[in-house]
PDB file of C-alpha atoms in Angstrom:
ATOM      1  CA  UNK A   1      15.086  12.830   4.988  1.00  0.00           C
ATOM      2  CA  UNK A   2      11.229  13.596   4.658  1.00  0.00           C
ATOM      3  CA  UNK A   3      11.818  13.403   1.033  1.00  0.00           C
ATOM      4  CA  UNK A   4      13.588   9.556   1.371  1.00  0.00           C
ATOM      5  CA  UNK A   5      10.342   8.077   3.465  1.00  0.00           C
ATOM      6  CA  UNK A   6       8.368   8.160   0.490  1.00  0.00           C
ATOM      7  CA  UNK A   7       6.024  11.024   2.288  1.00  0.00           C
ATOM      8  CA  UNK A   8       2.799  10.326  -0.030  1.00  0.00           C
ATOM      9  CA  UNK A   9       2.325   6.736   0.597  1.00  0.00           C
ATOM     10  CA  UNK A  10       3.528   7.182   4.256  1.00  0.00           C
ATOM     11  CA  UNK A  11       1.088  10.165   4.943  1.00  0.00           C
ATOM     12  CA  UNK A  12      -1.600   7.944   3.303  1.00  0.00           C
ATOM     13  CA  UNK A  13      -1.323   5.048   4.757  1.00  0.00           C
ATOM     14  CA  UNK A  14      -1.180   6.194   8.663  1.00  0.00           C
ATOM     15  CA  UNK A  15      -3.782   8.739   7.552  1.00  0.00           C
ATOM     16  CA  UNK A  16      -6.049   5.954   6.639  1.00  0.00           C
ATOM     17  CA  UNK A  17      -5.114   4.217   9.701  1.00  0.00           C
ATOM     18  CA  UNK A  18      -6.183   6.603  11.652  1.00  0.00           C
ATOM     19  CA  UNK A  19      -9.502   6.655  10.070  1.00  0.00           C
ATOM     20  CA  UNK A  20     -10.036   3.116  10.938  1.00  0.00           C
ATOM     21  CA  UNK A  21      -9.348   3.603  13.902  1.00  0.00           C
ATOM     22  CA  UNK A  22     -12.161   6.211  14.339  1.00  0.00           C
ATOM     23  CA  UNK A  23     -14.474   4.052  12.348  1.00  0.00           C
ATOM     24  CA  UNK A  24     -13.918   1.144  15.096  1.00  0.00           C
ATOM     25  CA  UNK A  25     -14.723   3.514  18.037  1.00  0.00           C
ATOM     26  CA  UNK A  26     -10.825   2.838  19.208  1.00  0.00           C
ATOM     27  CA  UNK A  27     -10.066   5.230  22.437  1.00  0.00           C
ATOM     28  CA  UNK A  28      -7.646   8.384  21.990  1.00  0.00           C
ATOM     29  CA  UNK A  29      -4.785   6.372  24.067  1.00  0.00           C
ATOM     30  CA  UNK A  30      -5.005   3.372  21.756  1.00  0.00           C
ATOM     31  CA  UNK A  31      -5.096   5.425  18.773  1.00  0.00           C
ATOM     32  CA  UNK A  32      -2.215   7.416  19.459  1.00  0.00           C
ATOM     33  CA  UNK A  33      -0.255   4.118  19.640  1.00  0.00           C
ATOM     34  CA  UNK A  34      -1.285   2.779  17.040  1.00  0.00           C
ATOM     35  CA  UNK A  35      -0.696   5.536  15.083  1.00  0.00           C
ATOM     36  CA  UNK A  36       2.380   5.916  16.139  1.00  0.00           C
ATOM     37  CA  UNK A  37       2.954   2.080  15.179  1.00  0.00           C
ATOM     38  CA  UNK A  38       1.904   2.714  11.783  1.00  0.00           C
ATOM     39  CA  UNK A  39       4.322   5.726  11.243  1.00  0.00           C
ATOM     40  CA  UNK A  40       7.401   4.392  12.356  1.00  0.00           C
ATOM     41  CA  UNK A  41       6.889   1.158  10.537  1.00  0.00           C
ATOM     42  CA  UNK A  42       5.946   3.483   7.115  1.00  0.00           C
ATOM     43  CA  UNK A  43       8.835   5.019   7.559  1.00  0.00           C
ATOM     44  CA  UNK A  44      11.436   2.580   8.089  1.00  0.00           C
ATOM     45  CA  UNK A  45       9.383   0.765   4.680  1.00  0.00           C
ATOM     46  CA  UNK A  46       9.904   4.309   2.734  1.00  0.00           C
ATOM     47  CA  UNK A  47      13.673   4.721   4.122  1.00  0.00           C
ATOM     48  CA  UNK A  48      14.653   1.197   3.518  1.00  0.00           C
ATOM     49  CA  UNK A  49      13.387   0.937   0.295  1.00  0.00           C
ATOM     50  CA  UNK A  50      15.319   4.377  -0.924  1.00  0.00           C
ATOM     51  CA  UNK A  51      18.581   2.877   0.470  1.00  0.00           C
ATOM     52  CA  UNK A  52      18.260  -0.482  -0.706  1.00  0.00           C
ATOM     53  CA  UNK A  53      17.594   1.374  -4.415  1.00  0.00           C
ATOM     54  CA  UNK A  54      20.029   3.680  -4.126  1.00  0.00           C
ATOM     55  CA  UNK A  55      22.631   2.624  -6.786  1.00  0.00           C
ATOM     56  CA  UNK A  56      19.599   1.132  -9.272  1.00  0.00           C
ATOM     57  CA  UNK A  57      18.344   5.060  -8.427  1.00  0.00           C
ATOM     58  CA  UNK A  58      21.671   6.562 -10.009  1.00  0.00           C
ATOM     59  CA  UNK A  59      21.320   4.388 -12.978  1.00  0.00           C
ATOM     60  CA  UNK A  60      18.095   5.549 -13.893  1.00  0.00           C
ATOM     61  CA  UNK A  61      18.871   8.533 -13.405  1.00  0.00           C
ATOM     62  CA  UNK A  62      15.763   9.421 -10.906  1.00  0.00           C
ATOM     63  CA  UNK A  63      17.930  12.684  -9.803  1.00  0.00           C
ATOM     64  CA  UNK A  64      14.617  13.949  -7.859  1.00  0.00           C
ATOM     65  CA  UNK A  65      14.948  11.189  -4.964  1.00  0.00           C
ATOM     66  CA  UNK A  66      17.186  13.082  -2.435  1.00  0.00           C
ATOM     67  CA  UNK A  67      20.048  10.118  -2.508  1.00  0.00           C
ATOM     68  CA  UNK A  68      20.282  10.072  -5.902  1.00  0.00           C
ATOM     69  CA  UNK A  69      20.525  13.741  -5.970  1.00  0.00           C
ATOM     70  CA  UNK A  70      23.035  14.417  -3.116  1.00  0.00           C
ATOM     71  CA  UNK A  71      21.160  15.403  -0.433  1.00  0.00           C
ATOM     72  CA  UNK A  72      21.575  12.803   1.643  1.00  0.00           C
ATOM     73  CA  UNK A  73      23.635  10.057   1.900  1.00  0.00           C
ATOM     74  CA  UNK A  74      22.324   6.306   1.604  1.00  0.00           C
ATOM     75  CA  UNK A  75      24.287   5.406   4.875  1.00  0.00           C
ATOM     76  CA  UNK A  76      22.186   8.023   6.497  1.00  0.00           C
ATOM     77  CA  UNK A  77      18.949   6.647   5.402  1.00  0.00           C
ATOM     78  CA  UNK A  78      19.736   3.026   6.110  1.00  0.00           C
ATOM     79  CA  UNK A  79      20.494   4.029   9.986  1.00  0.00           C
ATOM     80  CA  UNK A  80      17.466   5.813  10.095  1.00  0.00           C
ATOM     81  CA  UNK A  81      15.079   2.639   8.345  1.00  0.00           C
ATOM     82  CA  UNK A  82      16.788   0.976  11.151  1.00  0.00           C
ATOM     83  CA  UNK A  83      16.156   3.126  13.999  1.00  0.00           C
ATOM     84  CA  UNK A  84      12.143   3.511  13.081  1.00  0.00           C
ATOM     85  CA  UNK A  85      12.023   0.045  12.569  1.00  0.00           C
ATOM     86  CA  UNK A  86      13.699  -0.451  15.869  1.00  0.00           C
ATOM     87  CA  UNK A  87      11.039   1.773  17.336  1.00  0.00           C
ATOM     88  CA  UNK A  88       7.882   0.197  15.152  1.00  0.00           C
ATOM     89  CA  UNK A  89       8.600  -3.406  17.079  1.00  0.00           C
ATOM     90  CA  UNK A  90       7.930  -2.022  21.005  1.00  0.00           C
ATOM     91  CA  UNK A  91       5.044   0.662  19.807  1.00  0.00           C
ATOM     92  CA  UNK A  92       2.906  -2.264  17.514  1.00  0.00           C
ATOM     93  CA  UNK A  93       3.053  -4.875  20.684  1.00  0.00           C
ATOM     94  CA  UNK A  94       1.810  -1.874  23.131  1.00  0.00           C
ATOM     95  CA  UNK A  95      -1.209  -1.538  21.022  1.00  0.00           C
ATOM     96  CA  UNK A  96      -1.395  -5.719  21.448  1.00  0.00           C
ATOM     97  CA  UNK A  97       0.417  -8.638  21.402  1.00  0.00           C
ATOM     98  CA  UNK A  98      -1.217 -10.219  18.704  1.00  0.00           C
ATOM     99  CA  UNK A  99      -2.212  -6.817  16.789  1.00  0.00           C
ATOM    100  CA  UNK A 100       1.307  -5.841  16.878  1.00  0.00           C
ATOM    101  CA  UNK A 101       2.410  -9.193  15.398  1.00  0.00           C
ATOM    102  CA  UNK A 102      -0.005  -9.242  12.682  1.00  0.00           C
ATOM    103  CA  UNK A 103       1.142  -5.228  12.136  1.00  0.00           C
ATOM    104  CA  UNK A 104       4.946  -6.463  12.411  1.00  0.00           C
ATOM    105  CA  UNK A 105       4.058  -8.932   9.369  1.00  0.00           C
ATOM    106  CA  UNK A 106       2.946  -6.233   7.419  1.00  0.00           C
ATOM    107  CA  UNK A 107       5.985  -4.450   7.201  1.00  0.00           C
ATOM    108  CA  UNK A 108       8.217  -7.354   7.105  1.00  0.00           C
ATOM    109  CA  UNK A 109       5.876  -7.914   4.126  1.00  0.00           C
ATOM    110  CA  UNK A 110       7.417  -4.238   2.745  1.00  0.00           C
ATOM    111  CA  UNK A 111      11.048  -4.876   4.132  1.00  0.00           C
ATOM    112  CA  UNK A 112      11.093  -8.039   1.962  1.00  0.00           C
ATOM    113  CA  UNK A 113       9.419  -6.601  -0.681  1.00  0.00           C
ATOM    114  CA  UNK A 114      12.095  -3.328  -0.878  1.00  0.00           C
ATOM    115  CA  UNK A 115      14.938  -6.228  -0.525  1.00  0.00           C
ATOM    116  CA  UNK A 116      13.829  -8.885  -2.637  1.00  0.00           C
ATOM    117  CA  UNK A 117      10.428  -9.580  -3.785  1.00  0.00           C
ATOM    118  CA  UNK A 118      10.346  -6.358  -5.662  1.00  0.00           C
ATOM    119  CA  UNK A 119      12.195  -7.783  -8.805  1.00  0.00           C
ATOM    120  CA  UNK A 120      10.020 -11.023  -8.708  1.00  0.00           C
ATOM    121  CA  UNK A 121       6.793 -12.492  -9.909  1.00  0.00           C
ATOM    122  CA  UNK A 122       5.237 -11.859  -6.213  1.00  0.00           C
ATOM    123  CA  UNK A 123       5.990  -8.670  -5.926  1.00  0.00           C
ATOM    124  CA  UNK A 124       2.137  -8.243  -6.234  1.00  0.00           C
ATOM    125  CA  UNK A 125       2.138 -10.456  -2.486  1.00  0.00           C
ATOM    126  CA  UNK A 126       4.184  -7.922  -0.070  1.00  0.00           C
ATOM    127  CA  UNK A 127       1.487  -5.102  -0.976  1.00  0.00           C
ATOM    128  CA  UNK A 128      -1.238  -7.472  -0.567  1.00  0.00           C
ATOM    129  CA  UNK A 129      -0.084  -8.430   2.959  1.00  0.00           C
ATOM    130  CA  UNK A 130       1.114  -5.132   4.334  1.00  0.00           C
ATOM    131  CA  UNK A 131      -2.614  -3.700   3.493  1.00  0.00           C
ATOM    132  CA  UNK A 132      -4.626  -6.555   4.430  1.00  0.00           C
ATOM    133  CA  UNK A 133      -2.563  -6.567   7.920  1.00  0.00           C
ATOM    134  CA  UNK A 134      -4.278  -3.231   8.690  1.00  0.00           C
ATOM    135  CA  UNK A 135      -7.579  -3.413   9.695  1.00  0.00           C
ATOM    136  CA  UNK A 136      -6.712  -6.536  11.416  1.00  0.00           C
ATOM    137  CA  UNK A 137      -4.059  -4.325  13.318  1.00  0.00           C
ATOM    138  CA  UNK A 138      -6.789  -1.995  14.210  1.00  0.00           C
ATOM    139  CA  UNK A 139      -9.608  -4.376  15.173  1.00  0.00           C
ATOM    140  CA  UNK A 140      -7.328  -6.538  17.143  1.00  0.00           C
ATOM    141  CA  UNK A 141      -6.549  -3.623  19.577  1.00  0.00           C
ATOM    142  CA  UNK A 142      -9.872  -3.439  20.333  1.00  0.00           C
ATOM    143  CA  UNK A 143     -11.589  -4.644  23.427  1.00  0.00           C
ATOM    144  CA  UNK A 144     -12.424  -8.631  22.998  1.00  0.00           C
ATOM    145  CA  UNK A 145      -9.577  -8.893  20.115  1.00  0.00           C
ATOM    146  CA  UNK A 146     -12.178  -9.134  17.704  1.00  0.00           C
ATOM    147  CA  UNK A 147     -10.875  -9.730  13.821  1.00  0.00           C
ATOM    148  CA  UNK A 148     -12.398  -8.008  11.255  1.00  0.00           C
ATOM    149  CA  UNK A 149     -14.912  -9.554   8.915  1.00  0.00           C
ATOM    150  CA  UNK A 150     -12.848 -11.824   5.777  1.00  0.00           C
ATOM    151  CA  UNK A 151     -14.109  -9.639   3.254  1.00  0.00           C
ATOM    152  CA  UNK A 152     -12.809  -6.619   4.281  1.00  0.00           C
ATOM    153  CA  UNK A 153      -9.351  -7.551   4.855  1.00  0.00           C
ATOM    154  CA  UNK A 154      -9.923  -9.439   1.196  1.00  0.00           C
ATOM    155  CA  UNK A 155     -10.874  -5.863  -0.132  1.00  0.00           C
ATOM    156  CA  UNK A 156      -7.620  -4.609   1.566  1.00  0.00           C
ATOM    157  CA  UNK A 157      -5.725  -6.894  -0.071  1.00  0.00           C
ATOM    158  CA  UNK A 158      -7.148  -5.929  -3.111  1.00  0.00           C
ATOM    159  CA  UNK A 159      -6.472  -2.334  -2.958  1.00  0.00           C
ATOM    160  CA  UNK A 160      -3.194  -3.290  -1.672  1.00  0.00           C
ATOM    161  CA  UNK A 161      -2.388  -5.206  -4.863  1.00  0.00           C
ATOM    162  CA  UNK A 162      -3.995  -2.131  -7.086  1.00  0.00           C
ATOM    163  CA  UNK A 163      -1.710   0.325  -5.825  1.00  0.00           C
ATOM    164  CA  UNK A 164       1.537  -1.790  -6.416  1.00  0.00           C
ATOM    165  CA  UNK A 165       0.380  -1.761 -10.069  1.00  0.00           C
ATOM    166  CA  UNK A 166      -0.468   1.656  -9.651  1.00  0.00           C
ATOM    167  CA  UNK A 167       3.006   2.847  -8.338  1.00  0.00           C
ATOM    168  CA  UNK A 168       4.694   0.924 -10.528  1.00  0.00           C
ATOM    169  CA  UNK A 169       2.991   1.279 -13.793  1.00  0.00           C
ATOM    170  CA  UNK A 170       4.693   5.325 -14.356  1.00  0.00           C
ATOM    171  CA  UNK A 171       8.517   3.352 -13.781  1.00  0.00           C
ATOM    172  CA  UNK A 172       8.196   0.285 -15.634  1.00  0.00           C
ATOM    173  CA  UNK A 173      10.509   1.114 -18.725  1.00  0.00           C
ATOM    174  CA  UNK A 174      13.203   2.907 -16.202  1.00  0.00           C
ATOM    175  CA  UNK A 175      12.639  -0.400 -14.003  1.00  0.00           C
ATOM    176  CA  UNK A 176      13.444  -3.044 -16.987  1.00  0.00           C
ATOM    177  CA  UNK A 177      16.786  -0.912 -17.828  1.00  0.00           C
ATOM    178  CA  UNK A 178      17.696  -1.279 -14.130  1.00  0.00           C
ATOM    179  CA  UNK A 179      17.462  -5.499 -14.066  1.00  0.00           C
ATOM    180  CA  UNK A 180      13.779  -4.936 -12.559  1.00  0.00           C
ATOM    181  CA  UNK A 181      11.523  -7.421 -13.388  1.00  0.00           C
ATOM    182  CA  UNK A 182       8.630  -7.706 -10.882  1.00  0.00           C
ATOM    183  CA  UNK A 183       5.343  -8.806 -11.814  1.00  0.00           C
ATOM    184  CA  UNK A 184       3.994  -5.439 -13.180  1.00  0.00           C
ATOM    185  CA  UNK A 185       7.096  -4.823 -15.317  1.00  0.00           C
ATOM    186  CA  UNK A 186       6.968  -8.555 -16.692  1.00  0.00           C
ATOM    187  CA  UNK A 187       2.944  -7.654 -17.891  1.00  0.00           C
ATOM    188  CA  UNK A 188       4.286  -4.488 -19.487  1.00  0.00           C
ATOM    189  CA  UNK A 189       3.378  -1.253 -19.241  1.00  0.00           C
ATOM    190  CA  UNK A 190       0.082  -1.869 -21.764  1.00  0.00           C
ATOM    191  CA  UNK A 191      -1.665  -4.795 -19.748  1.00  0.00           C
ATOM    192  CA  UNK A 192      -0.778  -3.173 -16.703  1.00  0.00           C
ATOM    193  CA  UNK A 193      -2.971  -0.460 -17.849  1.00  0.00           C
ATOM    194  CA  UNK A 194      -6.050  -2.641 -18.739  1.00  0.00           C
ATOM    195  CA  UNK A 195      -5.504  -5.060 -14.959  1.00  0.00           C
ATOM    196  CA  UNK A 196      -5.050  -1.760 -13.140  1.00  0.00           C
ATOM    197  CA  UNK A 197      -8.472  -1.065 -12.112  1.00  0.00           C
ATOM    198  CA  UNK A 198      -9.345  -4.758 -11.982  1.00  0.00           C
ATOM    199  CA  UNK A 199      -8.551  -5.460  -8.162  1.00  0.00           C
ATOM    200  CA  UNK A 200      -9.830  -1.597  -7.465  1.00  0.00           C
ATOM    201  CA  UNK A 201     -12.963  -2.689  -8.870  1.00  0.00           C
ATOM    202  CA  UNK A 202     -13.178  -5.869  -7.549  1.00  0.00           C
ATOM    203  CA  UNK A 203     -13.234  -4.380  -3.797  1.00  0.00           C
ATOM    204  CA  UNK A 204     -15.319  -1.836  -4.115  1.00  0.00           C
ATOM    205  CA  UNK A 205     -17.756  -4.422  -4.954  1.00  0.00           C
ATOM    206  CA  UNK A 206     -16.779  -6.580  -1.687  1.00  0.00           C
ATOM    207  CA  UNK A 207     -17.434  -3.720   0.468  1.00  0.00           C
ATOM    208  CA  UNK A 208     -20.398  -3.003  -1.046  1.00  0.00           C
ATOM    209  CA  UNK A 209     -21.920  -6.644  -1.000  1.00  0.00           C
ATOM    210  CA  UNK A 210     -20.996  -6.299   2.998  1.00  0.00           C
ATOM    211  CA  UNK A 211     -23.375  -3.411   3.756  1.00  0.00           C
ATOM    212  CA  UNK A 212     -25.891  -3.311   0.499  1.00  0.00           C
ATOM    213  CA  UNK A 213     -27.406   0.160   0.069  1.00  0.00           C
ATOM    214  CA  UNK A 214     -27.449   2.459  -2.304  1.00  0.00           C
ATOM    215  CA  UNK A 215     -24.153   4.224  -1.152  1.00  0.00           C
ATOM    216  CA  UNK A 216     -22.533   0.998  -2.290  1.00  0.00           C
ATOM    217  CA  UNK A 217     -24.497   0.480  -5.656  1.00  0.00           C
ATOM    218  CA  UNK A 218     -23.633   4.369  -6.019  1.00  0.00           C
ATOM    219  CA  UNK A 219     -19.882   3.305  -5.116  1.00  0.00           C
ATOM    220  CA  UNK A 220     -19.805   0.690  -7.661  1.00  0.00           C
ATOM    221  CA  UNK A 221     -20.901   2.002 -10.369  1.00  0.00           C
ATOM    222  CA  UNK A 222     -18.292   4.773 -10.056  1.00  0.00           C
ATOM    223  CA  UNK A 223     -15.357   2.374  -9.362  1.00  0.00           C
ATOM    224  CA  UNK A 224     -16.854   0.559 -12.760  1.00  0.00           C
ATOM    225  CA  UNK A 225     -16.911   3.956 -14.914  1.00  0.00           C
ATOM    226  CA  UNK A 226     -13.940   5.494 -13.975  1.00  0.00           C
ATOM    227  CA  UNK A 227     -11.949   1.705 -14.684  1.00  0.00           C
ATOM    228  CA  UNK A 228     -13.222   1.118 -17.454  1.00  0.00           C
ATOM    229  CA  UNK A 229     -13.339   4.431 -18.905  1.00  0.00           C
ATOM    230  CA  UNK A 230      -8.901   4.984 -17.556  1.00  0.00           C
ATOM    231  CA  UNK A 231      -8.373   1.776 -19.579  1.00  0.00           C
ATOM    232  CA  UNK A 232     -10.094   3.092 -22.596  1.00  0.00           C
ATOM    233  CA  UNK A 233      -8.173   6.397 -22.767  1.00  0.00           C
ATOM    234  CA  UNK A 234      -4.584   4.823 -21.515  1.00  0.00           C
ATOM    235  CA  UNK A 235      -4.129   4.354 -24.865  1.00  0.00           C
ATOM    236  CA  UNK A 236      -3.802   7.723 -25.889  1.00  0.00           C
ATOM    237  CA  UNK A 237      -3.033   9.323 -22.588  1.00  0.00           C
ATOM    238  CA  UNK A 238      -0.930   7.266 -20.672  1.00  0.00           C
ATOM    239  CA  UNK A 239      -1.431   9.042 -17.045  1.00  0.00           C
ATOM    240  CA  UNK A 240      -4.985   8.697 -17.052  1.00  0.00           C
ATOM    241  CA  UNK A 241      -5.853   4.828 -16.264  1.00  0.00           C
ATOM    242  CA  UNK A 242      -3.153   5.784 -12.657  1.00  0.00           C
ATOM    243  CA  UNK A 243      -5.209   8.757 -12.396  1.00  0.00           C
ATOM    244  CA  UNK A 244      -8.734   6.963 -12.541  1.00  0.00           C
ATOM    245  CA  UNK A 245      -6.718   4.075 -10.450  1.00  0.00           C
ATOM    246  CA  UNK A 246      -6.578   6.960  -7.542  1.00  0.00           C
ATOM    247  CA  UNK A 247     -10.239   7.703  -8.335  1.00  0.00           C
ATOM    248  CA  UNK A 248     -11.420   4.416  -7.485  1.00  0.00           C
ATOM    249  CA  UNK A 249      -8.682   3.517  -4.574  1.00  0.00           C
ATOM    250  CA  UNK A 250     -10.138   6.762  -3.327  1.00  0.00           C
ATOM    251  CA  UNK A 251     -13.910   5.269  -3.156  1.00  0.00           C
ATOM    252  CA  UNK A 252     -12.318   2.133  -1.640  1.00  0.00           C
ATOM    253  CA  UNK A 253     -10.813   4.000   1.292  1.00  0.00           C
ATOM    254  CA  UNK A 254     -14.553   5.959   1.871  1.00  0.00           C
ATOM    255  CA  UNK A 255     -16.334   2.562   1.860  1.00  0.00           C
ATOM    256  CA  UNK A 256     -13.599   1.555   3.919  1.00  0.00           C
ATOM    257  CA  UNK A 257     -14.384   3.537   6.337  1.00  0.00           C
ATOM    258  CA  UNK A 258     -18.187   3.849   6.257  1.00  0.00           C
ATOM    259  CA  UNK A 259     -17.762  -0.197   7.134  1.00  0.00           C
ATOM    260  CA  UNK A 260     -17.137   1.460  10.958  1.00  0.00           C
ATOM    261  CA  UNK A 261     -19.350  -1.509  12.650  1.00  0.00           C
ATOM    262  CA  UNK A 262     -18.102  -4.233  10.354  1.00  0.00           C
ATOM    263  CA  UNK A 263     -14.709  -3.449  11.537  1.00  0.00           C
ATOM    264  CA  UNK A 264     -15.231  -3.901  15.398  1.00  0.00           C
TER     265      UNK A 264
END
């Protein structure tokens, strides 16, 4: 079961939740439920979206997911998507009535995505959603309701649309056997490669223009170098424009955070 919720990206994202949370000066009882928001919903997203690909799973032969391989059954994994979704609903609206709504889009945002939208020319939109919902979620359980400034839910959605490419890039020629055909796998795998550290890039320079300093120029000018130079050497060594991608998401997330007072 910890193996169906998708653990990285589920980890990641509450982790970074979390952080936001800390960076708005949110109190310990507000952060625990929000936390707690963000981990159910994760986890119904990571459970739903093995059980809904269960059958395209066995065709491609991914024998490493834990359906696919026998571990579990799909039945098993669709009750429990269910059950933390069930449990996502009441724990988003105690952090807020409105927070929890805009937190409750999100992850419809992933539910249609895993259902739908995945084999579509928007599949690019569910990511872009879920992860601009987030630090609108966390600001909005704030005292005042305050919502966070435009361009750092813009960067969110940004980074949001960089990791779909990101995740998808490694699966595109398994995806197109399997009927597949979101926006990343229509590109193909070798302009997916070049755009990959385009919206990266692109909001680490947002979130730099909102506090200038030399942190951000610094920022920048890494999230520049390490794009451009994971495009150059895709070519040759397809892994290293998704690792570079990481690189940069991972200077996105530390600007992210170091917006603390832009947030609240």
């Amino acid at each position: 079961m910890l193996g169906a919720c998708h653990p990285g990206p589920t980890v990641a994202v509450t982790l970074l939740v979390a952080g936001l949370l800390v960076a708005a000066g949110q109190d310990l009882s507000g952060g625990v439920t929000a936390i707690a928001a963000v981990l159910t919903g994760q986890l119904s997203v990571g459970w739903s979206n093995d059980a809904v690909d269960a059958a395209r799973d066995v065709a491609a032969g991914r024998s490493a997911k834990p359906v696919v391989g026998g571990a579990v059954a799909a039945r098993t994994v669709r009750t429990a998507a269910l059950v933390a979704l069930a449990l996502c609903v009441p724990l988003s609206l105690a952090y807020g009535l409105l927070a929890g709504a805009v937190h409750l889009v999100g992850v419809a945002a992933a539910w249609a995505y895993n259902v739908r939208l995945k084999s579509t020319r928007l599949s690019w939109l569910p990511y872009a959603v879920g992860f601009a919902a987030l630090p609108a979620f966390v600001t909005l359980g704030l005292p005042g309701r305050p919502w966070p400034a435009w361009w750092i839910v813009t960067a969110a959605a940004l980074v949001g649309v960089g990791a779909h490419l990101g995740n998808v890039l490694p699966d595109i020629e398994a995806d197109l056997a399997t009927g597949v055909r979101g926006w990343p796998q229509r590109l193909g795998p070798d302009r997916v490669r070049l755009l990959l550290p385009a919206p990266l890039v692109a909001a680490t320079v947002l979130l730099a223009a909102g506090r200038p300093g030399p942190v951000g120029a610094l920022a920048v000018a890494v999230a520049v170098v390490a794009g451009a130079g994971g495009s150059l050497a895709g070519r040759r060594r397809p892994r290293v424009p998704f690792v570079a991608a990481i690189l940069v998401a991972a200077v996105d997330v530390a600007l992210l955070l170091w917006q603390g007072a832009a947030l609240s």
